[in-house]
Amino acid sequence: MASLQWLLFTLSAVFVLGAAQYQPTWESLDSRPLPQWYDEAKLGIFIHWGVFSVPSFRSEWFWWDWQGAKDKDVISFMQANYRPDFTYADFAKDFTAEFFIADQWADIFNASGARYIVFVSKHHEGYTNWPSKYSFNWNSMDVGPNRDIVGELASALRSKTNLHFGLYHSLFEWFNPLFLQDKANNFSTQDFVNSKTLPELYELVNTYKPDVVWSDGDWDAKDTYWKSRDFLAWLYNSSPVKDTVVTNDRWGNGVMCHHGGKLQKRKWENAMTLDKQSWGFRRNAQLSDILTMEELLATFASTVSCGGNMLMNVGPSHDGRIEPIYEERLRQLGSWLGVNGEAIYSTRPWTFQNDTRTPGVWYTSKKNSNGLDVYAILLNITRPLVLGAPKPTDTTTVSMLGYPGNFQYKMAAEGMAITVPLISLDALPCKWAWVLKLTDIMN
């Protein structure tokens, strides 16, 4: 990832697939409907794993920080811990993955309540987590674990879960000579694209059939250099995943938020990471660097309320472990969704995203046979609880997901005042962020 900020990626938001043939123009590609499964999913898991997981210092941009940006802390780290002639390629033999058991990962991701995953098949370092024919001796079969990581994970997820399998792929590579020569030629040549980027993308899609193709590393050159429109036209028209695949909008300099949709007007994704400092695993991470459940649910609630999906990142260790703190967060989120998933999956943004009077309240909505249910996600429970956005009718009911019975309420000067009963800790349906279901609301 290029930034530690939460990144918003926009996608098309039409929900009925058609049989159109798409042309390699942005006007035509932008008209493609978004597969319905993606909008309904709401939660995905991002997994950053590669050779950068071996030094596991600073971030997944370690190689660039060391030999591109010449970061003093990274240089000092290398001088203190490795011999003077050590190269980045020397890390690959220690990308051992001996504790990587794809079935265990599948169990953890499934327990999180996520509906899809996006696995980093290749980051900007160029190392491929599959035995690519286009990455000789710099792939997971030739050096390191000697395994097809992408293939093992795809097989486990498809046999053990109903999660959609997606892949991240970096268009460029920091230090690939072919890319550097194209760059020196002001991208008037396309040797890197023709011999590396495009062959890898076609190989990934044809071999592993991902339902998400998550592109990155596009910013140096325009989409004409990357031949992005030609690839996307094939992906949407002829590929084995043409009816199910979703893509983001990183396909060339100037493309982001201009093609594939625009913020709020179309479907978007909040890519964020549990470790506030890195997308890859860090051995020196502190507990305070890891998002708390309160922080995580605040992000999740605001994202879904505003029509987005949350893509939550974890970084496994070099030997294939998902650290207990990450597993705990994933399972805690799954536990919360086990109670409150009705307010998340397949919902739509309501008239209001957050409450007009009480902070820390986010709304979603869902159609029912008689009209519309509105869900108020309370990051905190306050007494008295006055909600300014919803206007009740004579038949409105208020209940808490996972808790029996209805709550009393009365009309307020603005909205409604809800009487939240005193509930003992052991009777609360969940530990964080409680959801009120409102029926027959006026607006």
mmCIF file of N, CA and C in Angstrom, residues 276-375:
data_model
loop_
_atom_site.group_PDB
_atom_site.id
_atom_site.type_symbol
_atom_site.label_atom_id
_atom_site.label_comp_id
_atom_site.label_asym_id
_atom_site.label_seq_id
_atom_site.Cartn_x
_atom_site.Cartn_y
_atom_site.Cartn_z
ATOM 1 N N LYS A 276 -2.072 0.065 12.789
ATOM 2 C CA LYS A 276 -2.164 1.437 12.325
ATOM 3 C C LYS A 276 -0.916 1.900 11.571
ATOM 4 N N GLN A 277 0.195 1.170 11.717
ATOM 5 C CA GLN A 277 1.469 1.618 11.161
ATOM 6 C C GLN A 277 1.892 0.862 9.908
ATOM 7 N N SER A 278 1.247 -0.252 9.592
ATOM 8 C CA SER A 278 1.747 -1.083 8.501
ATOM 9 C C SER A 278 0.659 -2.009 7.987
ATOM 10 N N TRP A 279 0.808 -2.401 6.718
ATOM 11 C CA TRP A 279 -0.064 -3.422 6.127
ATOM 12 C C TRP A 279 0.594 -4.794 6.239
ATOM 13 N N GLY A 280 1.918 -4.821 6.270
ATOM 14 C CA GLY A 280 2.636 -6.068 6.459
ATOM 15 C C GLY A 280 2.923 -6.307 7.939
ATOM 16 N N PHE A 281 3.321 -7.534 8.272
ATOM 17 C CA PHE A 281 3.618 -7.900 9.661
ATOM 18 C C PHE A 281 4.835 -7.126 10.177
ATOM 19 N N ARG A 282 4.750 -6.661 11.432
ATOM 20 C CA ARG A 282 5.878 -5.989 12.093
ATOM 21 C C ARG A 282 6.183 -6.703 13.399
ATOM 22 N N ARG A 283 7.413 -7.136 13.546
ATOM 23 C CA ARG A 283 7.809 -7.808 14.786
ATOM 24 C C ARG A 283 7.794 -6.869 15.981
ATOM 25 N N ASN A 284 7.993 -5.590 15.746
ATOM 26 C CA ASN A 284 8.088 -4.638 16.858
ATOM 27 C C ASN A 284 6.794 -3.854 17.066
ATOM 28 N N ALA A 285 5.685 -4.354 16.549
ATOM 29 C CA ALA A 285 4.400 -3.678 16.767
ATOM 30 C C ALA A 285 4.034 -3.711 18.243
ATOM 31 N N GLN A 286 3.440 -2.617 18.726
ATOM 32 C CA GLN A 286 2.977 -2.524 20.102
ATOM 33 C C GLN A 286 1.462 -2.721 20.148
ATOM 34 N N LEU A 287 0.963 -3.104 21.315
ATOM 35 C CA LEU A 287 -0.475 -3.307 21.445
ATOM 36 C C LEU A 287 -1.238 -2.040 21.090
ATOM 37 N N SER A 288 -0.696 -0.885 21.438
ATOM 38 C CA SER A 288 -1.367 0.382 21.149
ATOM 39 C C SER A 288 -1.437 0.681 19.651
ATOM 40 N N ASP A 289 -0.640 -0.052 18.846
ATOM 41 C CA ASP A 289 -0.668 0.121 17.395
ATOM 42 C C ASP A 289 -1.844 -0.611 16.749
ATOM 43 N N ILE A 290 -2.466 -1.508 17.488
ATOM 44 C CA ILE A 290 -3.522 -2.344 16.938
ATOM 45 C C ILE A 290 -4.889 -1.731 17.262
ATOM 46 N N LEU A 291 -5.743 -1.643 16.275
ATOM 47 C CA LEU A 291 -7.072 -1.081 16.499
ATOM 48 C C LEU A 291 -7.819 -1.865 17.576
ATOM 49 N N THR A 292 -8.455 -1.141 18.481
ATOM 50 C CA THR A 292 -9.336 -1.780 19.456
ATOM 51 C C THR A 292 -10.641 -2.147 18.763
ATOM 52 N N MET A 293 -11.451 -2.970 19.418
ATOM 53 C CA MET A 293 -12.741 -3.306 18.837
ATOM 54 C C MET A 293 -13.624 -2.067 18.717
ATOM 55 N N GLU A 294 -13.519 -1.167 19.671
ATOM 56 C CA GLU A 294 -14.302 0.064 19.594
ATOM 57 C C GLU A 294 -13.923 0.879 18.353
ATOM 58 N N GLU A 295 -12.617 0.999 18.095
ATOM 59 C CA GLU A 295 -12.165 1.729 16.914
ATOM 60 C C GLU A 295 -12.578 1.010 15.635
ATOM 61 N N LEU A 296 -12.451 -0.302 15.656
ATOM 62 C CA LEU A 296 -12.779 -1.094 14.475
ATOM 63 C C LEU A 296 -14.262 -0.985 14.125
ATOM 64 N N LEU A 297 -15.114 -1.105 15.124
ATOM 65 C CA LEU A 297 -16.549 -1.041 14.864
ATOM 66 C C LEU A 297 -17.009 0.368 14.486
ATOM 67 N N ALA A 298 -16.346 1.381 15.014
ATOM 68 C CA ALA A 298 -16.667 2.754 14.599
ATOM 69 C C ALA A 298 -16.371 2.936 13.114
ATOM 70 N N THR A 299 -15.257 2.389 12.664
ATOM 71 C CA THR A 299 -14.907 2.459 11.246
ATOM 72 C C THR A 299 -15.890 1.657 10.400
ATOM 73 N N PHE A 300 -16.210 0.467 10.862
ATOM 74 C CA PHE A 300 -17.114 -0.414 10.119
ATOM 75 C C PHE A 300 -18.504 0.211 9.989
ATOM 76 N N ALA A 301 -19.029 0.714 11.103
ATOM 77 C CA ALA A 301 -20.375 1.288 11.089
ATOM 78 C C ALA A 301 -20.452 2.502 10.162
ATOM 79 N N SER A 302 -19.478 3.386 10.239
ATOM 80 C CA SER A 302 -19.508 4.586 9.401
ATOM 81 C C SER A 302 -19.342 4.219 7.928
ATOM 82 N N THR A 303 -18.522 3.214 7.637
ATOM 83 C CA THR A 303 -18.302 2.797 6.251
ATOM 84 C C THR A 303 -19.576 2.237 5.626
ATOM 85 N N VAL A 304 -20.213 1.289 6.317
ATOM 86 C CA VAL A 304 -21.417 0.668 5.769
ATOM 87 C C VAL A 304 -22.558 1.671 5.697
ATOM 88 N N SER A 305 -22.662 2.557 6.691
ATOM 89 C CA SER A 305 -23.706 3.569 6.689
ATOM 90 C C SER A 305 -23.612 4.480 5.470
ATOM 91 N N CYS A 306 -22.401 4.711 5.019
ATOM 92 C CA CYS A 306 -22.185 5.592 3.872
ATOM 93 C C CYS A 306 -22.115 4.827 2.551
ATOM 94 N N GLY A 307 -22.503 3.558 2.575
ATOM 95 C CA GLY A 307 -22.612 2.796 1.341
ATOM 96 C C GLY A 307 -21.380 2.038 0.931
ATOM 97 N N GLY A 308 -20.363 1.955 1.806
ATOM 98 C CA GLY A 308 -19.122 1.298 1.439
ATOM 99 C C GLY A 308 -18.985 -0.112 1.981
ATOM 100 N N ASN A 309 -17.979 -0.803 1.492
ATOM 101 C CA ASN A 309 -17.501 -2.045 2.079
ATOM 102 C C ASN A 309 -16.221 -1.757 2.847
ATOM 103 N N MET A 310 -15.965 -2.506 3.915
ATOM 104 C CA MET A 310 -14.708 -2.377 4.631
ATOM 105 C C MET A 310 -13.823 -3.577 4.292
ATOM 106 N N LEU A 311 -12.612 -3.284 3.821
ATOM 107 C CA LEU A 311 -11.612 -4.309 3.520
ATOM 108 C C LEU A 311 -10.537 -4.211 4.588
ATOM 109 N N MET A 312 -10.573 -5.135 5.544
ATOM 110 C CA MET A 312 -9.764 -5.063 6.762
ATOM 111 C C MET A 312 -8.513 -5.920 6.616
ATOM 112 N N ASN A 313 -7.356 -5.299 6.775
ATOM 113 C CA ASN A 313 -6.097 -5.967 6.498
ATOM 114 C C ASN A 313 -5.452 -6.611 7.722
ATOM 115 N N VAL A 314 -4.867 -7.802 7.495
ATOM 116 C CA VAL A 314 -3.969 -8.436 8.457
ATOM 117 C C VAL A 314 -2.678 -8.801 7.724
ATOM 118 N N GLY A 315 -1.577 -8.818 8.477
ATOM 119 C CA GLY A 315 -0.293 -9.187 7.898
ATOM 120 C C GLY A 315 0.285 -10.406 8.597
ATOM 121 N N PRO A 316 0.301 -11.575 7.963
ATOM 122 C CA PRO A 316 0.878 -12.768 8.584
ATOM 123 C C PRO A 316 2.398 -12.665 8.724
ATOM 124 N N SER A 317 2.950 -13.457 9.612
ATOM 125 C CA SER A 317 4.399 -13.517 9.808
ATOM 126 C C SER A 317 5.052 -14.318 8.692
ATOM 127 N N HIS A 318 6.387 -14.265 8.631
ATOM 128 C CA HIS A 318 7.095 -14.930 7.533
ATOM 129 C C HIS A 318 6.855 -16.431 7.495
ATOM 130 N N ASP A 319 6.551 -17.010 8.667
ATOM 131 C CA ASP A 319 6.361 -18.461 8.730
ATOM 132 C C ASP A 319 4.901 -18.868 8.592
ATOM 133 N N GLY A 320 4.021 -17.892 8.361
ATOM 134 C CA GLY A 320 2.646 -18.224 8.039
ATOM 135 C C GLY A 320 1.659 -18.150 9.178
ATOM 136 N N ARG A 321 2.035 -17.484 10.277
ATOM 137 C CA ARG A 321 1.117 -17.361 11.416
ATOM 138 C C ARG A 321 0.315 -16.061 11.324
ATOM 139 N N ILE A 322 -0.958 -16.152 11.662
ATOM 140 C CA ILE A 322 -1.772 -14.973 11.898
ATOM 141 C C ILE A 322 -1.739 -14.747 13.399
ATOM 142 N N GLU A 323 -1.063 -13.698 13.809
ATOM 143 C CA GLU A 323 -0.794 -13.476 15.234
ATOM 144 C C GLU A 323 -2.090 -13.494 16.063
ATOM 145 N N PRO A 324 -2.013 -13.982 17.302
ATOM 146 C CA PRO A 324 -3.217 -14.093 18.139
ATOM 147 C C PRO A 324 -4.025 -12.799 18.261
ATOM 148 N N ILE A 325 -3.357 -11.632 18.292
ATOM 149 C CA ILE A 325 -4.112 -10.389 18.431
ATOM 150 C C ILE A 325 -4.976 -10.139 17.199
ATOM 151 N N TYR A 326 -4.468 -10.512 16.016
ATOM 152 C CA TYR A 326 -5.257 -10.360 14.795
ATOM 153 C C TYR A 326 -6.385 -11.386 14.755
ATOM 154 N N GLU A 327 -6.067 -12.617 15.122
ATOM 155 C CA GLU A 327 -7.113 -13.644 15.160
ATOM 156 C C GLU A 327 -8.216 -13.242 16.140
ATOM 157 N N GLU A 328 -7.818 -12.678 17.279
ATOM 158 C CA GLU A 328 -8.816 -12.258 18.257
ATOM 159 C C GLU A 328 -9.741 -11.195 17.666
ATOM 160 N N ARG A 329 -9.170 -10.189 16.988
ATOM 161 C CA ARG A 329 -9.996 -9.147 16.396
ATOM 162 C C ARG A 329 -10.939 -9.739 15.345
ATOM 163 N N LEU A 330 -10.438 -10.644 14.535
ATOM 164 C CA LEU A 330 -11.265 -11.239 13.493
ATOM 165 C C LEU A 330 -12.426 -12.025 14.093
ATOM 166 N N ARG A 331 -12.130 -12.821 15.104
ATOM 167 C CA ARG A 331 -13.188 -13.622 15.729
ATOM 168 C C ARG A 331 -14.150 -12.741 16.528
ATOM 169 N N GLN A 332 -13.651 -11.686 17.148
ATOM 170 C CA GLN A 332 -14.537 -10.760 17.855
ATOM 171 C C GLN A 332 -15.502 -10.079 16.884
ATOM 172 N N LEU A 333 -14.999 -9.680 15.742
ATOM 173 C CA LEU A 333 -15.865 -9.055 14.747
ATOM 174 C C LEU A 333 -16.920 -10.045 14.267
ATOM 175 N N GLY A 334 -16.513 -11.307 14.081
ATOM 176 C CA GLY A 334 -17.471 -12.322 13.681
ATOM 177 C C GLY A 334 -18.534 -12.551 14.735
ATOM 178 N N SER A 335 -18.129 -12.504 15.996
ATOM 179 C CA SER A 335 -19.091 -12.646 17.087
ATOM 180 C C SER A 335 -20.092 -11.499 17.067
ATOM 181 N N TRP A 336 -19.611 -10.286 16.849
ATOM 182 C CA TRP A 336 -20.503 -9.121 16.773
ATOM 183 C C TRP A 336 -21.468 -9.251 15.604
ATOM 184 N N LEU A 337 -20.971 -9.701 14.456
ATOM 185 C CA LEU A 337 -21.829 -9.861 13.286
ATOM 186 C C LEU A 337 -22.833 -10.997 13.478
ATOM 187 N N GLY A 338 -22.472 -11.990 14.301
ATOM 188 C CA GLY A 338 -23.415 -13.059 14.592
ATOM 189 C C GLY A 338 -24.682 -12.536 15.245
ATOM 190 N N VAL A 339 -24.564 -11.442 15.986
ATOM 191 C CA VAL A 339 -25.720 -10.804 16.627
ATOM 192 C C VAL A 339 -26.320 -9.731 15.723
ATOM 193 N N ASN A 340 -25.459 -8.955 15.080
ATOM 194 C CA ASN A 340 -25.902 -7.726 14.421
ATOM 195 C C ASN A 340 -25.803 -7.745 12.904
ATOM 196 N N GLY A 341 -25.525 -8.902 12.326
ATOM 197 C CA GLY A 341 -25.372 -8.983 10.874
ATOM 198 C C GLY A 341 -26.577 -8.515 10.095
ATOM 199 N N GLU A 342 -27.759 -8.614 10.689
ATOM 200 C CA GLU A 342 -28.979 -8.140 10.035
ATOM 201 C C GLU A 342 -28.883 -6.656 9.683
ATOM 202 N N ALA A 343 -28.146 -5.902 10.481
ATOM 203 C CA ALA A 343 -27.995 -4.463 10.256
ATOM 204 C C ALA A 343 -26.855 -4.129 9.307
ATOM 205 N N ILE A 344 -26.147 -5.153 8.818
ATOM 206 C CA ILE A 344 -24.971 -4.939 7.980
ATOM 207 C C ILE A 344 -25.146 -5.555 6.596
ATOM 208 N N TYR A 345 -25.274 -6.873 6.529
ATOM 209 C CA TYR A 345 -25.326 -7.554 5.241
ATOM 210 C C TYR A 345 -26.554 -7.127 4.433
ATOM 211 N N SER A 346 -26.331 -6.884 3.144
ATOM 212 C CA SER A 346 -27.412 -6.580 2.201
ATOM 213 C C SER A 346 -28.197 -5.323 2.556
ATOM 214 N N THR A 347 -27.634 -4.468 3.397
ATOM 215 C CA THR A 347 -28.319 -3.218 3.736
ATOM 216 C C THR A 347 -27.990 -2.139 2.702
ATOM 217 N N ARG A 348 -28.734 -1.044 2.801
ATOM 218 C CA ARG A 348 -28.498 0.124 1.956
ATOM 219 C C ARG A 348 -28.374 1.349 2.854
ATOM 220 N N PRO A 349 -27.702 2.385 2.389
ATOM 221 C CA PRO A 349 -27.691 3.632 3.160
ATOM 222 C C PRO A 349 -29.110 4.152 3.350
ATOM 223 N N TRP A 350 -29.371 4.710 4.513
ATOM 224 C CA TRP A 350 -30.678 5.307 4.797
ATOM 225 C C TRP A 350 -30.656 6.779 4.390
ATOM 226 N N THR A 351 -31.750 7.484 4.629
ATOM 227 C CA THR A 351 -31.839 8.920 4.344
ATOM 228 C C THR A 351 -30.752 9.690 5.081
ATOM 229 N N PHE A 352 -30.493 9.279 6.324
ATOM 230 C CA PHE A 352 -29.428 9.878 7.137
ATOM 231 C C PHE A 352 -28.348 8.823 7.366
ATOM 232 N N GLN A 353 -27.086 9.259 7.325
ATOM 233 C CA GLN A 353 -25.999 8.319 7.612
ATOM 234 C C GLN A 353 -25.687 8.288 9.110
ATOM 235 N N ASN A 354 -25.566 9.433 9.737
ATOM 236 C CA ASN A 354 -25.396 9.471 11.190
ATOM 237 C C ASN A 354 -26.494 10.351 11.788
ATOM 238 N N ASP A 355 -26.638 10.260 13.097
ATOM 239 C CA ASP A 355 -27.771 10.947 13.724
ATOM 240 C C ASP A 355 -27.544 12.450 13.760
ATOM 241 N N THR A 356 -28.646 13.185 13.691
ATOM 242 C CA THR A 356 -28.583 14.636 13.663
ATOM 243 C C THR A 356 -28.447 15.254 15.050
ATOM 244 N N ARG A 357 -28.659 14.448 16.094
ATOM 245 C CA ARG A 357 -28.624 14.988 17.454
ATOM 246 C C ARG A 357 -27.605 14.298 18.354
ATOM 247 N N THR A 358 -27.550 12.990 18.305
ATOM 248 C CA THR A 358 -26.681 12.223 19.203
ATOM 249 C C THR A 358 -25.473 11.698 18.437
ATOM 250 N N PRO A 359 -24.259 12.032 18.863
ATOM 251 C CA PRO A 359 -23.071 11.533 18.160
ATOM 252 C C PRO A 359 -22.882 10.037 18.393
ATOM 253 N N GLY A 360 -22.114 9.416 17.486
ATOM 254 C CA GLY A 360 -21.808 8.004 17.639
ATOM 255 C C GLY A 360 -22.962 7.085 17.285
ATOM 256 N N VAL A 361 -23.886 7.552 16.452
ATOM 257 C CA VAL A 361 -25.005 6.731 15.989
ATOM 258 C C VAL A 361 -24.986 6.724 14.460
ATOM 259 N N TRP A 362 -24.919 5.523 13.873
ATOM 260 C CA TRP A 362 -24.863 5.372 12.420
ATOM 261 C C TRP A 362 -26.040 4.520 11.956
ATOM 262 N N TYR A 363 -26.571 4.854 10.781
ATOM 263 C CA TYR A 363 -27.791 4.202 10.298
ATOM 264 C C TYR A 363 -27.551 3.354 9.053
ATOM 265 N N THR A 364 -28.276 2.245 8.967
ATOM 266 C CA THR A 364 -28.419 1.469 7.739
ATOM 267 C C THR A 364 -29.892 1.156 7.572
ATOM 268 N N SER A 365 -30.270 0.601 6.439
ATOM 269 C CA SER A 365 -31.675 0.271 6.210
ATOM 270 C C SER A 365 -31.787 -0.963 5.336
ATOM 271 N N LYS A 366 -32.968 -1.591 5.395
ATOM 272 C CA LYS A 366 -33.216 -2.786 4.604
ATOM 273 C C LYS A 366 -34.716 -2.894 4.344
ATOM 274 N N LYS A 367 -35.072 -3.220 3.107
ATOM 275 C CA LYS A 367 -36.476 -3.384 2.771
ATOM 276 C C LYS A 367 -37.028 -4.669 3.388
ATOM 277 N N ASN A 368 -38.294 -4.594 3.824
ATOM 278 C CA ASN A 368 -39.008 -5.795 4.240
ATOM 279 C C ASN A 368 -40.300 -5.885 3.444
ATOM 280 N N SER A 369 -41.109 -6.878 3.719
ATOM 281 C CA SER A 369 -42.326 -7.092 2.923
ATOM 282 C C SER A 369 -43.323 -5.959 3.078
ATOM 283 N N ASN A 370 -43.205 -5.195 4.168
ATOM 284 C CA ASN A 370 -44.171 -4.127 4.434
ATOM 285 C C ASN A 370 -43.602 -2.724 4.268
ATOM 286 N N GLY A 371 -42.329 -2.632 4.009
ATOM 287 C CA GLY A 371 -41.742 -1.302 3.912
ATOM 288 C C GLY A 371 -40.245 -1.327 4.148
ATOM 289 N N LEU A 372 -39.796 -0.576 5.165
ATOM 290 C CA LEU A 372 -38.370 -0.412 5.398
ATOM 291 C C LEU A 372 -38.052 -0.540 6.880
ATOM 292 N N ASP A 373 -37.022 -1.317 7.194
ATOM 293 C CA ASP A 373 -36.480 -1.352 8.547
ATOM 294 C C ASP A 373 -35.248 -0.454 8.597
ATOM 295 N N VAL A 374 -35.136 0.315 9.669
ATOM 296 C CA VAL A 374 -33.982 1.192 9.875
ATOM 297 C C VAL A 374 -33.208 0.684 11.089
ATOM 298 N N TYR A 375 -31.884 0.641 10.954
ATOM 299 C CA TYR A 375 -31.034 0.162 12.035
ATOM 300 C C TYR A 375 -30.148 1.306 12.529
#
